[in-house]
XYZ file of C-alpha atoms in Angstrom:
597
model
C 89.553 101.290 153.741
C 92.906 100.043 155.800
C 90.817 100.364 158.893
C 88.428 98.286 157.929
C 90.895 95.604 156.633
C 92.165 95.467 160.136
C 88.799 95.699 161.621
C 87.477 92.589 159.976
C 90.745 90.664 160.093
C 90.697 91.569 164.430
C 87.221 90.869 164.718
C 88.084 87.011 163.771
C 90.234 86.984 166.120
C 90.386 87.108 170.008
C 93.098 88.135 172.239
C 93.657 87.135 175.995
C 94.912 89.711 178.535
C 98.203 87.887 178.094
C 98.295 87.753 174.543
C 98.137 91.229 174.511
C 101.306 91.812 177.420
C 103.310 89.944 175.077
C 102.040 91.757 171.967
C 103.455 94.565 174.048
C 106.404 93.674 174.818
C 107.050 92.349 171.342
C 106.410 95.588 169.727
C 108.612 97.286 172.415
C 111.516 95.010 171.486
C 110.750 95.438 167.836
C 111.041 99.602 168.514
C 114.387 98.809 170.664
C 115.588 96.742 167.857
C 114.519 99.323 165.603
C 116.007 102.618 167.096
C 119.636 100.957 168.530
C 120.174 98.023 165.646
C 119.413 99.771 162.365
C 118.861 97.747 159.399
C 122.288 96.902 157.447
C 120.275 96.062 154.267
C 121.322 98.336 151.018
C 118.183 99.382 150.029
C 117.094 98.755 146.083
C 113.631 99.852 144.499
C 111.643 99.729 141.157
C 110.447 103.046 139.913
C 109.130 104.348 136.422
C 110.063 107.596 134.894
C 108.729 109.719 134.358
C 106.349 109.593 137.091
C 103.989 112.213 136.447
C 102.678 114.518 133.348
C 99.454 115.291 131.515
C 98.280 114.224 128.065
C 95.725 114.533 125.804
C 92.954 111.764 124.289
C 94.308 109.669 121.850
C 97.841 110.574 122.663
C 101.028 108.283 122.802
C 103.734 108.253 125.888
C 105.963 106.320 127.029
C 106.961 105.221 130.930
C 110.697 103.720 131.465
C 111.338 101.330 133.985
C 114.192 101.137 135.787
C 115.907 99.635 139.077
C 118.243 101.639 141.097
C 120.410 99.063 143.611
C 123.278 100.086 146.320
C 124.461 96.015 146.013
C 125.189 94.135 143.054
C 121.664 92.439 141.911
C 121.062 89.886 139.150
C 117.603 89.252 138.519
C 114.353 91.567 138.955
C 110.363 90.942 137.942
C 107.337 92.407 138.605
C 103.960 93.092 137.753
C 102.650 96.484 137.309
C 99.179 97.690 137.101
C 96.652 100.639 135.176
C 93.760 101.175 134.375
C 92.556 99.738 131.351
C 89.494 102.082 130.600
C 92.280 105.234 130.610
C 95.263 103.947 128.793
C 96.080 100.630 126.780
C 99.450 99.125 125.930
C 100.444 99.866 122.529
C 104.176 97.929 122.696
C 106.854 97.111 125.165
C 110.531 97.756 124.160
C 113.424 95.954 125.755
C 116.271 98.094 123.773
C 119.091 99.454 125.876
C 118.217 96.798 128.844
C 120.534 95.907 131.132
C 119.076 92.895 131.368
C 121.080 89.944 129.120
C 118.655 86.964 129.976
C 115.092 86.925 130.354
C 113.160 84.050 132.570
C 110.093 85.756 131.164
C 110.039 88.017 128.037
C 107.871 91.300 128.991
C 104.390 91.214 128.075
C 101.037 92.780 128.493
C 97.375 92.336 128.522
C 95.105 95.250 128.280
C 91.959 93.655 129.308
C 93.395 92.848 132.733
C 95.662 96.113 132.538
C 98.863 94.762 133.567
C 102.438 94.295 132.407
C 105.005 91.780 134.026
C 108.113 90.923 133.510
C 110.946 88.649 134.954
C 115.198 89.840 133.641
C 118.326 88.439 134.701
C 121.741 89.782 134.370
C 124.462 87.774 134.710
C 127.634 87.964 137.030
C 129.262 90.153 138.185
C 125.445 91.630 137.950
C 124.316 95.340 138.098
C 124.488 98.120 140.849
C 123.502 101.821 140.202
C 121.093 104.445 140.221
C 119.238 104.156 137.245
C 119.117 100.511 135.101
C 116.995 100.526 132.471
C 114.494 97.863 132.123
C 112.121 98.447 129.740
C 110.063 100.870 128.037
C 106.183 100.878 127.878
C 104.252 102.678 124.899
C 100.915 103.432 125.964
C 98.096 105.231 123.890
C 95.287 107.338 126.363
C 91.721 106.462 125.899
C 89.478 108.267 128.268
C 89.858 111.456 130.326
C 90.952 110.875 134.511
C 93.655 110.460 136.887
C 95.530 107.394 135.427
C 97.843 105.652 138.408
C 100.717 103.132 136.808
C 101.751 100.881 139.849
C 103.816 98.404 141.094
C 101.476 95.804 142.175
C 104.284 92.879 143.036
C 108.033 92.644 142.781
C 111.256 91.887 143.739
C 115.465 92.303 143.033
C 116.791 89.388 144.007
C 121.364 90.120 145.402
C 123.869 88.651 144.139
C 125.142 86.727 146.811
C 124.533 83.337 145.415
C 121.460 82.893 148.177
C 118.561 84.979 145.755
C 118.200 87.527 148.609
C 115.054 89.822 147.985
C 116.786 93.437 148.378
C 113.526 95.219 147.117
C 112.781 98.833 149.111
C 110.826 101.020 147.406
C 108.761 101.007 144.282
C 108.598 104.589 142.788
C 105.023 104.791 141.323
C 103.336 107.133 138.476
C 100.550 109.702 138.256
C 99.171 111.100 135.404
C 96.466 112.759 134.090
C 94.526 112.246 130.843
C 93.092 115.652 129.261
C 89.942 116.777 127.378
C 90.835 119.195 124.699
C 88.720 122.658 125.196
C 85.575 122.849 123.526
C 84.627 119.023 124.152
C 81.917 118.177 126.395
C 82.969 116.360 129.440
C 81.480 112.568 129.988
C 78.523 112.133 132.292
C 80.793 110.500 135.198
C 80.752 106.655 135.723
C 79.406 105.398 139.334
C 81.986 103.015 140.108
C 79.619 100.843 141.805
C 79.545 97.331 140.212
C 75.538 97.729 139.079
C 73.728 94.541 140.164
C 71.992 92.165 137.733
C 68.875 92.309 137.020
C 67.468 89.195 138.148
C 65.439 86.821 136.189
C 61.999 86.806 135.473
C 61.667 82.793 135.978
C 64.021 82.299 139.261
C 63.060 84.343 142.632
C 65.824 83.954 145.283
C 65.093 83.873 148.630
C 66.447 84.476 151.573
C 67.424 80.825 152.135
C 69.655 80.413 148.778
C 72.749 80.650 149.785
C 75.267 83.195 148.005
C 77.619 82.601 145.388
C 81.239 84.814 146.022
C 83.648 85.048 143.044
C 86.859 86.150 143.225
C 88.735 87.288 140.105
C 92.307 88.529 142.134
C 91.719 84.809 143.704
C 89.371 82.582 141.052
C 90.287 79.152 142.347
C 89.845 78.011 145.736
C 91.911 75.378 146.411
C 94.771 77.126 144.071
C 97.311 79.505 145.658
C 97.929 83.121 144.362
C 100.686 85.796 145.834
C 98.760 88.613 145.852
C 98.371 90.257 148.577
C 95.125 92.371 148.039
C 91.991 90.116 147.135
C 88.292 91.305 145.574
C 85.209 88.798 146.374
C 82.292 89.711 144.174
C 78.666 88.315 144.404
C 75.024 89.383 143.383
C 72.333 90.795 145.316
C 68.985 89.738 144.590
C 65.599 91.508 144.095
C 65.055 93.129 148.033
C 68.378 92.376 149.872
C 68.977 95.714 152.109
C 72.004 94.935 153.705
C 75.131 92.814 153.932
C 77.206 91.041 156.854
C 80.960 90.084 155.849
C 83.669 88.896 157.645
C 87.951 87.812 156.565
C 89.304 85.309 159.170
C 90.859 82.329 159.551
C 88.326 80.166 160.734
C 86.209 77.977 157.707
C 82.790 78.483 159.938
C 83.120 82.091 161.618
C 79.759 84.101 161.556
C 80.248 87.336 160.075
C 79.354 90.511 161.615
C 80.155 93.851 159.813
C 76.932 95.093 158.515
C 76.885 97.380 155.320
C 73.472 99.064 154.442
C 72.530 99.514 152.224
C 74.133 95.893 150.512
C 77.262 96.390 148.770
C 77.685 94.268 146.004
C 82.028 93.450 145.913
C 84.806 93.907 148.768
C 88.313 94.422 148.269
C 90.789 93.911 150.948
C 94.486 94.656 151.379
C 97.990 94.468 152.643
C 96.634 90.883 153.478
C 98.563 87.795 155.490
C 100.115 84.467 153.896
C 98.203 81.242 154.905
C 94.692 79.990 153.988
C 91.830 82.512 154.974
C 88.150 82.966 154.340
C 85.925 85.455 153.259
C 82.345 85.250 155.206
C 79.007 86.746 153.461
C 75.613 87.016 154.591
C 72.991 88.477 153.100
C 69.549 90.132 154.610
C 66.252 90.669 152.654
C 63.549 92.290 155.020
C 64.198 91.451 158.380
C 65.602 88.085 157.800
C 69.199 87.048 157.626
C 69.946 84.444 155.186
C 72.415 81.108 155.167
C 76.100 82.284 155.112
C 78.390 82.032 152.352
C 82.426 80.790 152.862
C 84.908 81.420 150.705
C 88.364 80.025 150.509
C 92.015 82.216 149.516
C 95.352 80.962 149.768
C 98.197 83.323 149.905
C 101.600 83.076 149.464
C 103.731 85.524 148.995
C 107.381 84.116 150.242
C 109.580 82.957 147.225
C 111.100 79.418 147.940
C 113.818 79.289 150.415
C 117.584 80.357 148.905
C 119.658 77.480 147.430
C 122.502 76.450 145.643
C 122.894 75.131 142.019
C 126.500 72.844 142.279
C 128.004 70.329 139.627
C 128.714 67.112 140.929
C 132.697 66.815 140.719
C 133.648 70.412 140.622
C 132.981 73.457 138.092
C 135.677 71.969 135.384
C 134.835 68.321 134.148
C 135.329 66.583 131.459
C 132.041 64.538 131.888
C 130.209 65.937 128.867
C 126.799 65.101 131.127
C 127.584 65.876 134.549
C 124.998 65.490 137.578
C 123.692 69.108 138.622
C 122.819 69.031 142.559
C 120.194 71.054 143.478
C 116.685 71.676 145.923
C 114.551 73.936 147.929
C 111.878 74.043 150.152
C 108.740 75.974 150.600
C 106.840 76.227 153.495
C 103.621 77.306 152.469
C 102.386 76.335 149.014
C 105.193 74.036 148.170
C 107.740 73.689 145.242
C 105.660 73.313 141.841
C 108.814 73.487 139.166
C 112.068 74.327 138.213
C 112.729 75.898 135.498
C 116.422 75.028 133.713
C 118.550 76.763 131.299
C 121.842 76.219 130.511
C 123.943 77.904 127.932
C 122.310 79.362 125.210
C 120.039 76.356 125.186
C 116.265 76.389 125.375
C 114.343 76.749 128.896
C 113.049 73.207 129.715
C 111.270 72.551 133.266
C 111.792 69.398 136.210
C 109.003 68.473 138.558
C 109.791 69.049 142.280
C 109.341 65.074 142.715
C 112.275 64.460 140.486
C 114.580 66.381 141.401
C 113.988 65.917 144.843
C 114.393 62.094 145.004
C 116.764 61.880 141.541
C 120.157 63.948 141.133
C 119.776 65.912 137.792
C 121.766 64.794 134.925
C 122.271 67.573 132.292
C 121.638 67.120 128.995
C 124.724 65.961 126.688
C 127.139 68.917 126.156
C 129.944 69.808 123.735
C 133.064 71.202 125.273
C 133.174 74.774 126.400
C 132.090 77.415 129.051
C 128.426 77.795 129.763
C 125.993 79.126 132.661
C 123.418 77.326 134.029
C 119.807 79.182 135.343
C 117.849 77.454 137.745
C 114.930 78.868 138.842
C 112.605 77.155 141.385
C 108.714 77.930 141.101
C 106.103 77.604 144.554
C 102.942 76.905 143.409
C 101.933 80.400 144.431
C 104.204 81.769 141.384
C 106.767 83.021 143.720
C 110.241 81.909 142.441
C 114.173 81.894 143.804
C 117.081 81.909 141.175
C 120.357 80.065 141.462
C 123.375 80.326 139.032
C 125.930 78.286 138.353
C 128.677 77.828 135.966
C 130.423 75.447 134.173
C 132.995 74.374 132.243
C 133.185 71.603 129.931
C 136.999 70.056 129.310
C 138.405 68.556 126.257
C 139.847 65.120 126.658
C 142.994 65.370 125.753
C 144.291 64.376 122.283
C 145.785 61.465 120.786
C 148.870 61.640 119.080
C 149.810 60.277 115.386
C 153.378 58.372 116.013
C 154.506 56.363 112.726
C 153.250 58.045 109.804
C 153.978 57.221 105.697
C 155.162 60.094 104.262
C 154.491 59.190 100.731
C 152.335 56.151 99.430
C 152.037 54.185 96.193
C 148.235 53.970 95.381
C 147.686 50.563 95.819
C 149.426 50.340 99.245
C 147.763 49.660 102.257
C 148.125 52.657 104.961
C 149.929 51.755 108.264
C 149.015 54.022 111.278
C 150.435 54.244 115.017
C 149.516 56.452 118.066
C 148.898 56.863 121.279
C 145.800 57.967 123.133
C 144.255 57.449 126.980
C 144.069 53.672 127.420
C 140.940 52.297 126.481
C 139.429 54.584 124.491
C 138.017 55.058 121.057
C 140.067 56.766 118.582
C 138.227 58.074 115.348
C 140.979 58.532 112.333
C 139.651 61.138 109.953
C 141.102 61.594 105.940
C 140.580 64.681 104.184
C 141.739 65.774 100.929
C 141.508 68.979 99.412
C 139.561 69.945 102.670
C 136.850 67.496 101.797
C 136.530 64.135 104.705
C 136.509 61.051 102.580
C 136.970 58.278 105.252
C 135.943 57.776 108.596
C 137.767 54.834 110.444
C 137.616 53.746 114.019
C 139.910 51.693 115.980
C 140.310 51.092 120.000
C 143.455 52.082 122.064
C 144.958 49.069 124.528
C 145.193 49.782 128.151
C 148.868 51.398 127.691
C 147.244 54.121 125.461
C 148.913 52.489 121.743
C 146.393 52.299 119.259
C 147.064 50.857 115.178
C 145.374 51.417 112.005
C 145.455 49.381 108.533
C 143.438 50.676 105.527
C 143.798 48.323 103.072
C 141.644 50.386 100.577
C 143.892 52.183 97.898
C 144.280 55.821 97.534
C 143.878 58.103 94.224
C 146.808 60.414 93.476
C 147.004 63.524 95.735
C 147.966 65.005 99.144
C 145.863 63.813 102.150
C 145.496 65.206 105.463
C 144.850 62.663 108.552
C 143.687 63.650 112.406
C 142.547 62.078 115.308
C 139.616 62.354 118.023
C 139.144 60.572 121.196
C 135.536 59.663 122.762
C 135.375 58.009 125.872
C 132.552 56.040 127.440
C 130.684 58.670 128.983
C 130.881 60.264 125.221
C 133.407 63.248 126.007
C 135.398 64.000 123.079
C 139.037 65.378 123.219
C 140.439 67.829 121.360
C 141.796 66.904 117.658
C 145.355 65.835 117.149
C 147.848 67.483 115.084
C 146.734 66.941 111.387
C 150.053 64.391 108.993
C 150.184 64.962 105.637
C 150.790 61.524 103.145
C 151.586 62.261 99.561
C 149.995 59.515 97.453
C 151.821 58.879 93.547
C 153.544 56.003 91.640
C 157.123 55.393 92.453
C 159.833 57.665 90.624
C 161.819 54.985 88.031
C 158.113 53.963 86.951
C 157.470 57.831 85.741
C 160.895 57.693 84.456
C 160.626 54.526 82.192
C 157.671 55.694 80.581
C 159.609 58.770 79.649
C 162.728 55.998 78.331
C 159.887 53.986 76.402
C 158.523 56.760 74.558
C 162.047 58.366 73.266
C 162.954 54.773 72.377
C 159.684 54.193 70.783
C 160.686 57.252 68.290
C 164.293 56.461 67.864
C 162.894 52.876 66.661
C 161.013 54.007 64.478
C 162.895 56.724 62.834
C 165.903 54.501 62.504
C 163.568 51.475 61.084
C 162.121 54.464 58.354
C 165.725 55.282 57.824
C 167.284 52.224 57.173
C 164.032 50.963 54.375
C 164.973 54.191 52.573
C 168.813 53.478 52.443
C 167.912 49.683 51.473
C 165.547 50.925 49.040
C 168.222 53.076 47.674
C 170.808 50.229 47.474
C 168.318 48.136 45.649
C 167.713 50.249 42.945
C 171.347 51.676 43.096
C 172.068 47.689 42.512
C 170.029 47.284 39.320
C 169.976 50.624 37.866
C 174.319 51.993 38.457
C 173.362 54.754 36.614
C 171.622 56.163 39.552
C 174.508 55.916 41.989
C 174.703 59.546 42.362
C 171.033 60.018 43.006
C 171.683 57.304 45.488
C 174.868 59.358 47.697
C 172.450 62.266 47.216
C 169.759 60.670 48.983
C 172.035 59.007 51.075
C 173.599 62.466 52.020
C 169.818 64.210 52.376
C 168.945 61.469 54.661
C 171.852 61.661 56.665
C 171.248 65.599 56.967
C 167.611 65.112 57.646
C 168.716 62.232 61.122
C 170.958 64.601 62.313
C 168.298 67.424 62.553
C 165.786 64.767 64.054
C 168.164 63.754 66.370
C 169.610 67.158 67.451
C 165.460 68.090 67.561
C 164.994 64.240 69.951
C 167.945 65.059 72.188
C 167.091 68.670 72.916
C 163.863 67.431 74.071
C 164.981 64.275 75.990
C 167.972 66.488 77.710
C 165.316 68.995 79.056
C 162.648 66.365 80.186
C 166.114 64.305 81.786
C 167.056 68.195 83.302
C 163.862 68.365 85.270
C 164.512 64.911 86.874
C 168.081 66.180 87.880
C 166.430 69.533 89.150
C 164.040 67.461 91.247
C 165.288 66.418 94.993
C 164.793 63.097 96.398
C 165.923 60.556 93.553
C 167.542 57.405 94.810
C 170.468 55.948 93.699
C 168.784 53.475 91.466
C 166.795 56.247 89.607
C 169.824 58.681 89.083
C 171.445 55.895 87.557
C 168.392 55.188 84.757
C 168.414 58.662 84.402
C 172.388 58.613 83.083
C 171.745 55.890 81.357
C 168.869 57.505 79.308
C 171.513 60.380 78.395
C 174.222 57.350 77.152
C 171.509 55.598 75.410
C 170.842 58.793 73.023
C 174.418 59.547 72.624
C 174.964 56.134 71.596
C 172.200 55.804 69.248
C 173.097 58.723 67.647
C 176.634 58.021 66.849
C 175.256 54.322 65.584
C 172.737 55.407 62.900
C 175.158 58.160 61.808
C 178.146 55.538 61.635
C 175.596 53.347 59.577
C 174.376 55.750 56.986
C 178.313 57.066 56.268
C 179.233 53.066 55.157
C 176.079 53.227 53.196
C 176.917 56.382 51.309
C 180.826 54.908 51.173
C 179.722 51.670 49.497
């Protein structure tokens, strides 16, 4: 089958004498090169284990794949191949990976029989014998030699250039069983039968044929396989076929197959645009010739570099990401962007190329960034970068109110970078309840008046800086303002309501001893009854005063217990304590003339 790849790709081409001297001496140098300048590359390879074993129908195993690498790598993909009719997918698992980021989750499709998948690791990456990848369930369906294969692939270094490191692929072998005592299958001629044709069109020999190509379906699309099937039917009395692979659009083919052959595969086949040649013969005649058009590509876009515009560290919170490749044959299609645990999101080749990239808006903090550029072929490069996002730096809270009354207005001072906004934020009991905003000057002083009042209670006030590219800085150390009505207020309320009492007990007191001098007045006969009352009532203001002042000394002891009284409100405080002294010595003084009169 190789032969006759290079048979048909030589035939469409011609060689002079001298082409083939220097063909010569280019293979000689090659050898030279070869023998004396060994290759320097450490070698890396994809391989599945284990690679061989025998199962029965209806059975589940399971293939691992893993990478083995002598240099660090970070990213590795593939596509691997089997054969539908023998085995089908029933799950991929990604557990124990080495891989931390995946460009493309794995996935499957058993109608096409094939699995791909695209990993990344990030820095310092991976080197070893055996990396884990993934592991592939599969369930057998048919007896026969089943072949799991690497059908495309790559392990891209570490070196920050995406250099393709990839060796070796270790493929699998295995074979699916019949239990004893079932009859084999009648076997399957691989042959792809040909159509019967229908009863109301006859082709001739002057229709010209249609090719198909399902490893290359679209003609003026490019693909990066390397092996290519062209399919097409034979009608009723073609005996033989005439195909060529060249380069040329018009090239007459000439290898004959007869009887006709129905499909060709080729392999191991060269980049660029190429064309496969049919012809097809019924009787003695040779029909009109068929062309169809491949493109191949299977180069990944040149290496390149993913750099932040102004260094690694910035403060810009959406920073200009430089970045761009070429590709010689098929072109650049996409990128594909990730940064941080953010979402993939994808820029045309046309923007990027004639607009630097501006990131998306991003909060402070260290992230990685994934580019990955995609030829239209599928091939793709990767480039990492990192970054870091800085803080601004934070304003500071100067001149500060330690306490408040609650229908004061609040005064505040800072600094902060010039020219910037400065967002004031009050909390209490861990709960934000205003919001203000207010500008610094150009020598960094800002100034705040909330002329809202304040409820009772502790509050906790910050600050945050924004710029006008939208960074944000870092908050500011949180002040504490304690919000209550002044001191001699609470204690006069306290002096109003003893007084209050003392009023009113002395006002009782003194219409019971007038009562009693009344009637002690007009009825002498009752003077005794009078001194006794006198004398009861006298008892009964002592105990109501001794019961007052034991209550006013211990509300007056937790004001004297309490720091941070003025001089002004230790002095109503003493006064309060003279005040029940004095009373008390009055009203006694009073009721004692009473009794005496």
């Amino acid at each position: 089958m190789e032969g006759e790849n290079k048979i048909l790709q030589k035939i469409g081409h011609s060689c002079s004498l001298r082409e083939r001297k220097g063909l010569f001496l280019l293979f000689f140098a090659a050898v030279f090169a070869l023998v004396f300048f060994p290759k320097t590359t450490q070698a890396a390879s994809l391989f599945l284990s284990p690679s061989s074993g025998s199962f029965g129908v209806n059975k589940n195993f399971s293939i691992g794949v893993y990478v083995s690498s002598d240099e660090a790598m970070n990213a590795a993909s593939s596509e691997i191949s089997f054969p539908h009719n023998k085995v089908e997918v029933v799950s991929i698992s990604k557990s124990g990976s080495i891989f931390n980021l995946w460009a493309q989750d794995p996935s499957f499709s058993n109608n096409a029989g094939t699995i791909s998948f695209e990993g990344i690791i990030l820095n310092p990456g991976y080197s070893g014998t055996a990396g884990k990848i993934l592991t592939v369930n599969f369930r057998t369906k048919s007896a026969g030699a089943v072949a799991v294969v690497f059908s495309t692939g790559s392990i891209l270094a570490n070196d920050g250039k995406g250099t393709n490191i990839l060796d070796i692929f270790g493929n699998a072998q295995f074979n699916i069983n019949i239990p004893t005592g079932t009859p084999a299958p009648t076997p399957q001629i691989s042959q792809t039968p040909s159509p019967s044709p229908s009863p109301s069109i006859k082709p001739t020999s002057s229709s010209v044929p249609q090719i198909t190509s399902p490893s290359h379906p679209d003609q003026n699309g490019w693909r990066n396989s390397t092996d290519a099937k062209f399919v097409w039917e034979l009608p009723h009395g073609t005996n033989a076929v005439r195909i060529l692979y060249s380069e040329n659009s018009k090239d007459t083919p000439q290898i004959i197959y007869e009887p006709a052959i129905s499909e060709k595969e080729l392999f191991n086949l060269s980049d660029g645009i190429h064309y496969f040649h049919l012809q097809l013969k019924k009787g003695k005649e040779w029909g009109p010739i068929a062309h169809y058009k491949i493109q191949i590509d299977s180069a990944p876009p040149e290496p390149f570099e993913a750099k932040i515009q102004g260094g690694n560290e910035t403060t810009n919170p959406a920073p200009i990401l430089l970045f761009d490749t070429k590709d010689e044959l098929s072109g650049i299609d996409y990128y594909e962007i990730k940064i941080g645990e953010g979402n993939m999101f994808l820029a045309s080749a046309q923007i990027v190329h004639s607009n630097p990239f501006k990131m998306p808006f991003q909060s402070a903090g260290k992230r990685n960034i994934f580019v990955k550029a995609v030829d239209k072929a599928g091939n793709y490069t990767i480039a990492m970068a990192e970054i870091n996002i800085l803080p601004l730096e934070a304003p500071i809270i100067t001149d500060f109110p330690q306490s408040l009354l609650p229908e004061s207005s609040l005064l505040l001072k800072g600094t902060a970078i010039p020219e910037t906004k400065v967002t004031i934020h009050i909390e209490k009991s861990d709960r934000e309840i205003r919001q203000i905003e207010t500008q610094s000057d150009k020598e960094g002083k800002w100034s705040l008046i909330d002329s809202r009042p304040f409820k009772k209670g502790v509050y906790n006030i910050w600050a945050e800086v924004t710029d006008s590219l939208g960074a944000k800085s870092s908050p500011s150390v949180k002040v504490s303002i304690l919000v209550n009505p002044p001191t001699f207020i609470r204690i006069g309320r306290i002096v109003i309501d003893y007084l209050s009492i003392i009023i009113t007990l002395a006002g009782m007191i003194t219409l019971v001893i007038f009562g009693a001098i009344w009637s002690g007045r007009s009825l002498k006969k009752k003077i005794r009854n009078i001194k006794k009352r006198v004398a009861e009532a006298e008892n009964s203001l002592s105990r109501v005063f001794d019961a007052l002042k034991e209550e006013a000394e211990d509300q007056i002891s937790k004001f004297d217990s309490k720091s941070g009284l003025n001089e002004k409100e230790q002095k109503i405080v003493s006064n309060l304590k003279k005040a029940l002294e004095e009373s008390e010595k009055l009203l006694s003084k009073k009721i004692k003339n009473i009794g005496n009169k």
